[in-house]
Short mmCIF file of C-alpha atoms and ligand atoms in Angstrom, two decimals:
data_model
loop_
_atom_site.label_atom_id
_atom_site.label_comp_id
_atom_site.label_asym_id
_atom_site.label_seq_id
_atom_site.Cartn_x
_atom_site.Cartn_y
_atom_site.Cartn_z
CA MET A 17 0.00 0.05 0.08
CA GLU A 18 1.06 3.71 -0.45
CA GLN A 19 1.43 6.21 2.11
CA GLY A 20 -1.88 7.53 2.31
CA GLU A 21 -3.76 4.25 1.64
CA PHE A 22 -5.39 2.15 4.06
CA ALA A 23 -7.23 -1.35 4.04
CA ASP A 24 -10.87 -2.02 5.37
CA THR A 25 -13.04 -5.29 5.13
CA GLY A 26 -15.07 -5.05 2.20
CA ARG A 27 -18.91 -7.15 3.29
CA ASP A 28 -17.49 -9.86 1.83
CA GLY A 29 -14.76 -9.96 3.32
CA ARG A 30 -12.30 -9.02 1.07
CA ALA A 31 -9.73 -5.78 1.78
CA LEU A 32 -11.17 -3.00 -0.24
CA ILE A 33 -7.87 -0.48 -0.37
CA MET A 34 -9.20 3.09 0.58
CA ARG A 35 -7.42 6.75 -0.62
CA GLU A 36 -8.35 9.22 2.84
CA ILE A 37 -6.99 12.15 3.43
CA TYR A 38 -4.56 11.83 6.45
CA LEU A 39 -4.93 15.06 8.70
CA ASP A 40 -4.12 13.16 12.44
CA TYR A 41 -0.40 13.95 12.20
CA ASN A 42 -0.19 15.03 16.25
CA ALA A 43 -2.02 12.66 16.66
CA SER A 44 0.04 9.89 15.24
CA THR A 45 2.31 9.61 12.05
CA PRO A 46 2.86 6.85 9.31
CA ILE A 47 6.54 4.93 10.11
CA ASP A 48 9.25 6.16 7.65
CA PRO A 49 11.02 4.50 4.85
CA VAL A 50 14.53 5.10 6.65
CA VAL A 51 13.16 3.90 10.42
CA VAL A 52 11.49 0.67 8.26
CA ASP A 53 14.66 0.05 7.05
CA ALA A 54 16.84 0.37 10.31
CA MET A 55 14.61 -2.10 12.28
CA ARG A 56 14.67 -4.94 8.59
CA PRO A 57 18.02 -6.65 10.80
CA LEU A 58 16.71 -6.61 14.24
CA LEU A 59 14.06 -8.18 13.51
CA GLU A 60 16.01 -10.47 11.40
CA SER A 61 18.83 -11.88 13.44
CA THR A 62 20.02 -9.48 15.61
CA PHE A 63 18.23 -10.70 18.12
CA GLY A 64 20.65 -11.54 21.36
CA ASN A 65 20.27 -9.71 24.62
CA PRO A 66 22.04 -6.22 24.78
CA SER A 67 23.34 -7.34 28.58
CA SER A 68 25.70 -10.76 27.52
CA ASP A 69 28.42 -10.93 27.27
CA HIS A 70 28.64 -13.34 23.94
CA SER A 71 29.00 -12.18 20.57
CA ALA A 72 25.26 -12.14 19.78
CA GLY A 73 24.46 -9.20 23.10
CA THR A 74 27.20 -7.38 21.67
CA ALA A 75 25.95 -6.63 18.66
CA ALA A 76 22.53 -5.63 20.21
CA LYS A 77 23.70 -4.05 22.68
CA THR A 78 26.43 -1.79 19.72
CA ALA A 79 23.11 -1.50 18.38
CA LEU A 80 21.63 -0.71 21.25
CA GLU A 81 24.02 2.34 22.48
CA ILE A 82 23.84 4.02 18.80
CA ALA A 83 21.17 4.52 18.92
CA ARG A 84 21.11 6.53 22.46
CA ARG A 85 23.33 8.80 20.69
CA GLU A 86 21.02 9.30 17.30
CA VAL A 87 18.59 10.04 20.48
CA ALA A 88 21.10 12.37 22.45
CA GLY A 89 21.96 14.09 18.82
CA LEU A 90 18.85 14.74 18.30
CA LEU A 91 17.95 16.53 21.65
CA GLY A 92 21.89 18.06 22.27
CA CYS A 93 22.46 16.07 25.24
CA ALA A 94 25.05 13.32 26.15
CA ALA A 95 24.28 9.25 25.60
CA ASP A 96 24.21 8.10 29.32
CA GLU A 97 20.92 11.45 29.67
CA VAL A 98 18.35 9.18 28.06
CA VAL A 99 16.41 7.01 29.30
CA PHE A 100 13.95 4.11 26.41
CA THR A 101 10.60 3.99 27.72
CA SER A 102 8.08 2.73 25.98
CA GLY A 103 6.32 5.60 24.79
CA GLY A 104 5.65 10.02 25.73
CA SER A 105 3.08 8.52 28.84
CA GLU A 106 5.32 6.54 30.52
CA ALA A 107 7.97 9.19 30.06
CA ASN A 108 6.04 11.74 31.92
CA ASN A 109 4.88 8.87 34.65
CA LEU A 110 8.56 8.15 34.87
CA ALA A 111 8.75 11.66 35.00
CA LEU A 112 6.80 13.17 38.01
CA LYS A 113 6.35 10.00 39.57
CA GLY A 114 10.45 9.18 39.95
CA VAL A 115 11.40 13.19 40.93
CA PHE A 116 8.51 13.24 43.37
CA PHE A 117 9.87 10.02 45.57
CA ALA A 118 13.28 10.70 44.91
CA LEU A 119 12.69 13.65 46.45
CA LYS A 120 9.25 14.05 48.98
CA ASP A 121 11.12 14.51 52.16
CA LYS A 122 12.51 18.01 50.55
CA GLY A 123 9.52 19.48 49.54
CA ASN A 124 5.75 17.53 47.79
CA HIS A 125 4.88 20.87 45.34
CA ILE A 126 4.93 20.79 41.91
CA VAL A 127 3.06 23.47 39.49
CA THR A 128 1.88 22.08 35.91
CA SER A 129 -0.47 23.63 34.37
CA ALA A 130 -4.14 23.05 32.74
CA ILE A 131 -3.57 22.22 29.87
CA GLU A 132 -1.38 19.13 30.26
CA HIS A 133 -1.67 15.71 28.23
CA PRO A 134 -3.25 13.41 30.08
CA ALA A 135 -0.56 11.15 31.00
CA THR A 136 0.59 14.28 33.31
CA ILE A 137 -2.76 15.95 34.26
CA THR A 138 -3.90 12.04 35.56
CA THR A 139 -0.59 11.27 36.82
CA CYS A 140 -0.27 14.75 39.20
CA LYS A 141 -4.19 13.21 40.56
CA PHE A 142 -2.44 10.29 41.31
CA LEU A 143 0.27 11.65 43.58
CA GLU A 144 -2.08 14.09 45.40
CA ARG A 145 -3.37 10.46 46.30
CA LEU A 146 0.30 10.21 48.20
CA GLY A 147 0.28 13.63 49.29
CA ALA A 148 1.59 15.92 46.77
CA LYS A 149 0.28 19.32 46.21
CA VAL A 150 -0.27 20.19 42.52
CA THR A 151 -0.67 23.87 40.54
CA TYR A 152 -2.47 23.80 37.34
CA LEU A 153 -1.23 26.70 35.94
CA PRO A 154 -4.22 29.11 34.25
CA VAL A 155 -3.40 29.88 30.54
CA ASP A 156 -4.81 32.92 28.56
CA HIS A 157 -7.08 32.54 25.58
CA HIS A 158 -4.68 31.45 23.41
CA GLY A 159 -3.52 28.17 25.11
CA ARG A 160 -0.07 30.55 27.19
CA ILE A 161 1.34 30.32 30.65
CA ASP A 162 2.42 33.39 32.00
CA PRO A 163 5.23 32.85 34.00
CA ASP A 164 4.74 35.12 36.28
CA ASP A 165 1.77 33.20 37.49
CA LEU A 166 4.57 30.19 37.65
CA ARG A 167 6.45 32.93 39.77
CA ARG A 168 2.94 33.87 42.27
CA ALA A 169 3.04 29.37 42.82
CA ILE A 170 6.76 29.17 43.53
CA THR A 171 6.80 28.19 47.26
CA LEU A 172 10.14 26.85 49.53
CA LYS A 173 7.74 23.18 48.68
CA THR A 174 7.86 23.69 45.07
CA ILE A 175 10.51 20.71 43.99
CA LEU A 176 9.59 20.78 40.33
CA ILE A 177 7.70 22.25 37.48
CA SER A 178 6.13 19.86 34.59
CA ILE A 179 4.91 22.76 31.57
CA MET A 180 4.76 21.33 28.14
CA HIS A 181 6.29 22.12 25.34
CA ALA A 182 3.66 22.80 23.30
CA ASN A 183 0.03 21.37 23.52
CA ASN A 184 -1.04 18.26 21.30
CA GLU A 185 -4.89 19.91 20.02
CA VAL A 186 -4.29 23.45 18.97
CA GLY A 187 -0.18 23.87 18.83
CA THR A 188 0.39 26.51 21.43
CA ILE A 189 4.65 27.22 22.09
CA GLU A 190 4.76 27.57 26.09
CA PRO A 191 8.00 30.04 27.31
CA ILE A 192 10.18 27.41 28.16
CA GLU A 193 13.32 28.94 28.57
CA GLU A 194 11.39 31.81 30.52
CA ILE A 195 10.47 29.31 32.29
CA SER A 196 13.44 27.72 33.48
CA GLN A 197 15.76 30.75 34.59
CA ILE A 198 12.19 31.25 36.91
CA ALA A 199 12.88 27.42 37.29
CA ARG A 200 16.69 27.48 38.11
CA LYS A 201 16.77 30.70 40.05
CA HIS A 202 13.97 28.84 42.66
CA GLY A 203 15.86 25.11 42.70
CA ALA A 204 13.30 23.28 41.12
CA LEU A 205 13.69 20.21 38.52
CA LEU A 206 11.65 21.29 35.32
CA HIS A 207 11.12 19.04 32.97
CA THR A 208 9.01 20.07 29.61
CA ASP A 209 6.87 16.95 28.07
CA ALA A 210 7.87 17.95 24.23
CA ALA A 211 6.20 14.72 22.52
CA GLN A 212 4.84 16.90 20.38
CA SER A 213 7.25 19.40 19.36
CA VAL A 214 9.91 16.93 18.74
CA GLY A 215 10.68 16.82 14.94
CA LYS A 216 8.88 20.55 14.42
CA ILE A 217 10.43 22.71 15.94
CA VAL A 218 13.98 22.59 17.70
CA THR A 219 14.43 20.29 21.14
CA ASP A 220 17.92 21.16 22.27
CA VAL A 221 17.77 20.32 26.41
CA ASN A 222 20.03 23.25 27.07
CA ILE A 223 18.59 25.94 24.99
CA LEU A 224 15.77 24.52 26.78
CA GLY A 225 17.14 24.92 30.30
CA VAL A 226 14.63 21.33 30.85
CA ASP A 227 16.05 19.38 32.93
CA LEU A 228 13.71 16.30 32.02
CA LEU A 229 11.92 15.87 28.85
CA SER A 230 10.25 13.62 27.12
CA MET A 231 9.76 12.49 23.92
CA ALA A 232 7.56 9.90 22.07
CA GLY A 233 8.33 8.01 18.95
CA HIS A 234 5.17 8.02 17.00
CA LYS A 235 4.75 11.32 16.53
CA PHE A 236 7.97 11.48 14.45
CA TYR A 237 7.36 9.14 12.11
CA ALA A 238 8.66 5.99 14.59
CA PRO A 239 6.18 3.00 15.75
CA LYS A 240 4.35 3.28 18.62
CA GLY A 241 4.80 2.06 21.65
CA VAL A 242 8.61 3.84 21.97
CA GLY A 243 9.90 6.69 22.74
CA ALA A 244 12.94 8.59 26.19
CA LEU A 245 13.44 10.69 29.10
CA TYR A 246 15.83 12.54 28.85
CA VAL A 247 17.20 13.43 32.53
CA ARG A 248 20.20 16.02 32.76
CA ARG A 249 23.35 14.42 34.76
CA GLY A 250 22.59 14.52 38.77
CA THR A 251 19.05 14.79 38.62
CA PRO A 252 17.53 12.31 41.09
CA LEU A 253 15.40 9.98 39.67
CA GLU A 254 13.22 7.34 41.01
CA PRO A 255 13.07 4.37 38.74
CA LEU A 256 9.20 3.00 37.96
CA ILE A 257 9.78 -0.11 37.38
CA HIS A 258 12.37 -1.82 40.10
CA GLY A 259 15.04 -4.57 38.48
CA ALA A 260 17.90 -5.32 37.58
CA ASP A 261 20.53 -2.50 36.25
CA HIS A 262 18.94 -1.77 32.97
CA GLU A 263 19.26 1.21 31.67
CA SER A 264 21.19 2.65 34.27
CA GLY A 265 18.87 1.54 37.35
CA ARG A 266 16.38 4.23 35.91
CA ARG A 267 14.33 1.32 33.68
CA ALA A 268 14.86 -2.72 34.56
CA GLY A 269 13.54 -4.44 31.71
CA THR A 270 15.49 -5.74 28.52
CA GLU A 271 15.09 -2.64 26.27
CA SER A 272 13.16 -3.54 22.60
CA VAL A 273 16.80 -2.64 21.13
CA LEU A 274 13.89 -2.74 18.02
CA LEU A 275 12.34 0.21 19.07
CA ALA A 276 14.86 1.50 20.06
CA VAL A 277 16.75 1.26 16.81
CA ALA A 278 13.59 2.69 15.07
CA LEU A 279 13.64 5.98 17.75
CA GLY A 280 17.44 6.86 17.06
CA THR A 281 16.65 6.62 13.54
CA ALA A 282 13.36 8.95 13.00
CA SER A 283 15.68 11.05 15.73
CA THR A 284 18.58 11.03 13.57
CA LEU A 285 16.18 12.65 10.41
CA ALA A 286 14.26 14.82 13.23
CA ARG A 287 17.32 16.83 13.22
CA ASP A 288 16.36 18.43 9.88
CA LEU A 289 13.46 20.44 10.58
CA LEU A 290 13.28 21.65 7.10
CA PRO A 291 11.30 19.64 5.94
CA MET A 292 8.63 21.41 8.87
CA LYS A 293 8.93 24.47 6.50
CA HIS A 294 6.92 23.47 3.80
CA VAL A 295 4.34 21.91 5.86
CA ARG A 296 4.56 25.55 8.11
CA GLY A 297 3.90 26.27 4.35
CA LEU A 298 0.57 24.16 3.71
CA ARG A 299 -0.58 24.91 6.93
CA ASP A 300 -0.76 28.66 6.43
CA HIS A 301 -2.49 27.90 2.66
CA PHE A 302 -4.44 25.95 4.19
CA TRP A 303 -5.82 29.08 7.21
CA GLN A 304 -5.88 31.76 4.34
CA ALA A 305 -7.69 28.90 2.40
CA LEU A 306 -10.74 28.48 5.33
CA HIS A 307 -10.56 31.97 6.15
CA THR A 308 -11.07 32.84 2.84
CA ARG A 309 -14.36 30.88 2.34
CA PHE A 310 -15.39 31.52 5.70
CA THR A 311 -14.81 34.31 6.78
CA HIS A 312 -16.38 34.93 10.11
CA ARG A 313 -17.75 31.57 9.95
CA VAL A 314 -14.42 30.10 11.24
CA VAL A 315 -12.49 30.99 14.15
CA LEU A 316 -8.88 30.08 14.76
CA ASN A 317 -7.88 28.28 18.19
CA GLY A 318 -4.08 28.13 19.05
CA HIS A 319 -1.78 30.63 19.40
CA SER A 320 -0.37 32.30 15.65
CA GLU A 321 2.73 33.05 16.43
CA TYR A 322 3.72 30.56 18.81
CA ARG A 323 2.49 27.77 17.54
CA LEU A 324 3.79 24.79 16.50
CA PRO A 325 4.26 24.83 12.48
CA ASN A 326 2.65 21.18 11.57
CA THR A 327 -1.26 22.23 13.42
CA LEU A 328 -4.03 23.86 12.93
CA ASN A 329 -7.62 24.39 14.89
CA VAL A 330 -10.25 26.30 13.30
CA ALA A 331 -14.01 26.66 15.03
CA PHE A 332 -16.93 26.48 13.02
CA PRO A 333 -19.76 28.50 15.69
CA ASN A 334 -22.04 26.78 15.73
CA HIS A 335 -21.28 23.50 14.22
CA VAL A 336 -20.13 19.96 16.07
CA GLY A 337 -16.55 19.57 15.05
CA ALA A 338 -18.01 15.68 15.37
CA ASP A 339 -21.01 16.24 13.53
CA ILE A 340 -18.67 18.19 10.37
CA LEU A 341 -16.28 15.28 10.66
CA ALA A 342 -18.19 12.27 10.64
CA ARG A 343 -19.38 14.00 7.20
CA LEU A 344 -16.30 15.01 6.29
CA ASP A 345 -15.73 11.76 3.89
CA GLY A 346 -11.77 10.23 4.07
CA VAL A 347 -10.25 13.07 5.94
CA ALA A 348 -9.18 12.13 9.06
CA ALA A 349 -8.64 14.67 11.32
CA SER A 350 -9.72 15.47 15.02
CA THR A 351 -12.69 16.98 17.17
CA GLY A 352 -12.38 18.50 20.65
CA SER A 353 -15.80 18.92 20.96
CA ALA A 354 -17.83 15.19 21.90
CA CYS A 355 -21.80 14.52 21.63
CA HIS A 356 -23.37 12.63 24.56
CA SER A 357 -26.67 12.27 24.08
CA GLY A 358 -27.89 15.68 22.88
CA ARG A 359 -25.14 17.86 24.96
CA VAL A 360 -21.72 18.67 23.67
CA GLU A 361 -18.30 18.72 25.56
CA LEU A 362 -15.72 20.80 25.28
CA SER A 363 -11.72 19.30 25.69
CA PRO A 364 -10.22 20.64 28.91
CA VAL A 365 -7.79 22.47 26.38
CA LEU A 366 -10.52 24.86 24.50
CA LYS A 367 -11.90 24.91 28.45
CA ALA A 368 -9.13 26.04 29.74
CA MET A 369 -7.99 28.91 27.30
CA GLY A 370 -11.78 29.89 27.99
CA ILE A 371 -13.22 29.01 24.45
CA ARG A 372 -16.56 29.98 24.36
CA PRO A 373 -19.32 26.73 24.22
CA ASP A 374 -20.81 27.17 21.06
CA VAL A 375 -17.64 28.23 19.65
CA GLY A 376 -15.45 25.46 20.87
CA MET A 377 -18.33 22.88 19.88
CA GLY A 378 -17.03 23.24 16.14
CA ALA A 379 -14.05 22.77 16.73
CA ILE A 380 -11.36 20.56 15.16
CA ARG A 381 -8.05 19.93 14.81
CA PHE A 382 -5.75 19.15 11.57
CA SER A 383 -2.57 18.21 11.92
CA LEU A 384 -0.23 17.69 9.11
CA GLY A 385 3.24 16.30 8.18
CA ARG A 386 5.89 14.85 5.95
CA TYR A 387 3.30 13.78 3.67
CA THR A 388 0.49 16.10 2.70
CA ALA A 389 0.04 17.58 -0.26
CA ILE A 390 -1.59 20.97 -1.33
CA GLU A 391 -3.94 18.77 -3.64
CA GLU A 392 -5.37 17.18 -0.18
CA ILE A 393 -5.44 20.55 1.76
CA ASP A 394 -7.67 22.35 -1.40
CA ALA A 395 -9.27 19.23 -1.69
CA VAL A 396 -10.48 19.20 2.22
CA VAL A 397 -11.56 22.84 2.51
CA ASP A 398 -13.79 22.00 -0.78
CA ARG A 399 -14.96 19.18 0.96
CA LEU A 400 -15.57 21.74 4.01
CA THR A 401 -17.51 23.56 1.40
CA ASP A 402 -20.58 21.42 0.72
CA VAL A 403 -21.21 19.88 3.82
CA LEU A 404 -21.02 23.10 5.58
CA ALA A 405 -23.62 24.49 2.29
CA ALA A 406 -25.61 20.91 2.75
CA GLY A 407 -25.67 21.32 6.89
CA SER A 408 -28.80 23.05 8.54
CA SER A 409 -29.02 19.76 10.35
CA LEU A 410 -25.43 20.76 11.30
CA ASN A 411 -26.22 23.71 13.94
CA ALA A 412 -26.33 22.23 17.19
CA LYS A 413 -29.12 23.86 20.18
CA PRO A 414 -26.92 26.15 22.40
CA PRO A 415 -25.08 23.14 24.33
CA SER A 416 -24.58 22.63 27.88
CA LEU A 417 -20.93 21.73 29.13
CA VAL A 418 -20.39 19.16 30.58
CA GLU A 419 -17.92 19.63 33.04
CA GLY A 420 -14.93 16.65 34.57
CA THR A 421 -14.72 15.11 30.69
CA ASP A 422 -10.45 14.25 30.20
CA ARG A 423 -11.40 14.14 26.13
CA CYS A 424 -9.02 15.91 24.23
CA PRO A 425 -7.11 14.85 20.60
CA LEU A 426 -3.82 13.38 22.06
C1 PLP B 18 1.62 15.76 24.66
C2 PLP B 18 1.24 14.31 24.70
N1 PLP B 18 1.82 13.99 25.73
C3 PLP B 18 2.17 12.48 25.63
C4 PLP B 18 1.85 12.56 24.78
C5 PLP B 18 1.99 10.32 25.35
O1 PLP B 18 2.07 9.85 23.96
P1 PLP B 18 2.10 8.08 23.86
O2 PLP B 18 0.96 8.08 22.79
O3 PLP B 18 3.26 7.91 23.63
O4 PLP B 18 1.69 7.98 25.41
C6 PLP B 18 1.11 12.16 23.89
C7 PLP B 18 0.14 11.19 22.61
O5 PLP B 18 -0.17 11.75 22.25
C8 PLP B 18 0.73 13.74 23.42
O6 PLP B 18 0.85 14.69 23.12
#
């Protein structure tokens, strides 16, 4: 199958090849063919345990350590500061729980934001049950935190600040460098969830000034089920998984050399941010076309400048995003709203940004990537025009908000 095609099963059980316009790269990317090629020898021959002393083990160990160096090369850190994990969720859990368990005698206060991914928010909620005090910083209408709010939130008990580098839903980029200076001044550690920013913008840990950084392979052309946590040398961290001395005692379990190699290869590819210039151009073309076509009937969510180059979150006020997507045949994208029994739920991110319910319920996240073509963008704008023209039936009743949902586009 070619890129953008997917198999579905027809009534008679035969596989049908469908052509889909895939605009959900923030949810997951295809695996780059170069990454697939790099994985092949691990599937076919390099099967040894990297902890074994014989030649099969040494070959696996060599592949693992090359991969670690490749990830370090992308992040601008030393190889021994990279811990392989099963993905972004585990990396966030290891950062938050690892620091909390290691430093709970020093302090119990964590500062995060209201728009973090559930992998951070629910981990914080769990730590609250164990005695942590967590401050969830508000964001402005564009999804940015105010560094002054952080300054005010820090106490003598603050051990960790965890603010995402870029938001998955609206793409807003947080002022991590400024946050880093505040963290340093107050002696708190800084973690950033860079699952969405790696491969899209610069994620050098020294430029950002972070102590811990999470990444997720399937957001930048590696497979699902692999990620990494950068841990600055000297950062206290209790492992989540205890066992033998893998990953320098920070994560027990025989390493998946296959997935580490995939992550390493994807990291090397991700050092070249030039393709993102093209993606940004397509994204801006998309927004211009929507704006020309729908004028005041379409609204941009997220920051106009500090935003991931591939992310376009738009809202069609007084429509329901999920309804539009359901009618937008052959287009894969995500929505920030969900409809249950006639009631519309806004995602926590849009709610925290103070987006009006009648606007936010019509939100759709389009996220572009390396394989997006301009013809696909133009086709989606045309299809949206048809869907919205067809649509008095798409007009929703004034929504009543359902509180406490944790739904959001991942
Ligand atoms: C910002 C952010 N953090 C963390 C994650 C979780 O990553 P994973 O799916 O690899 O566990 C995601 C993925 O949806 C994400 O977008």
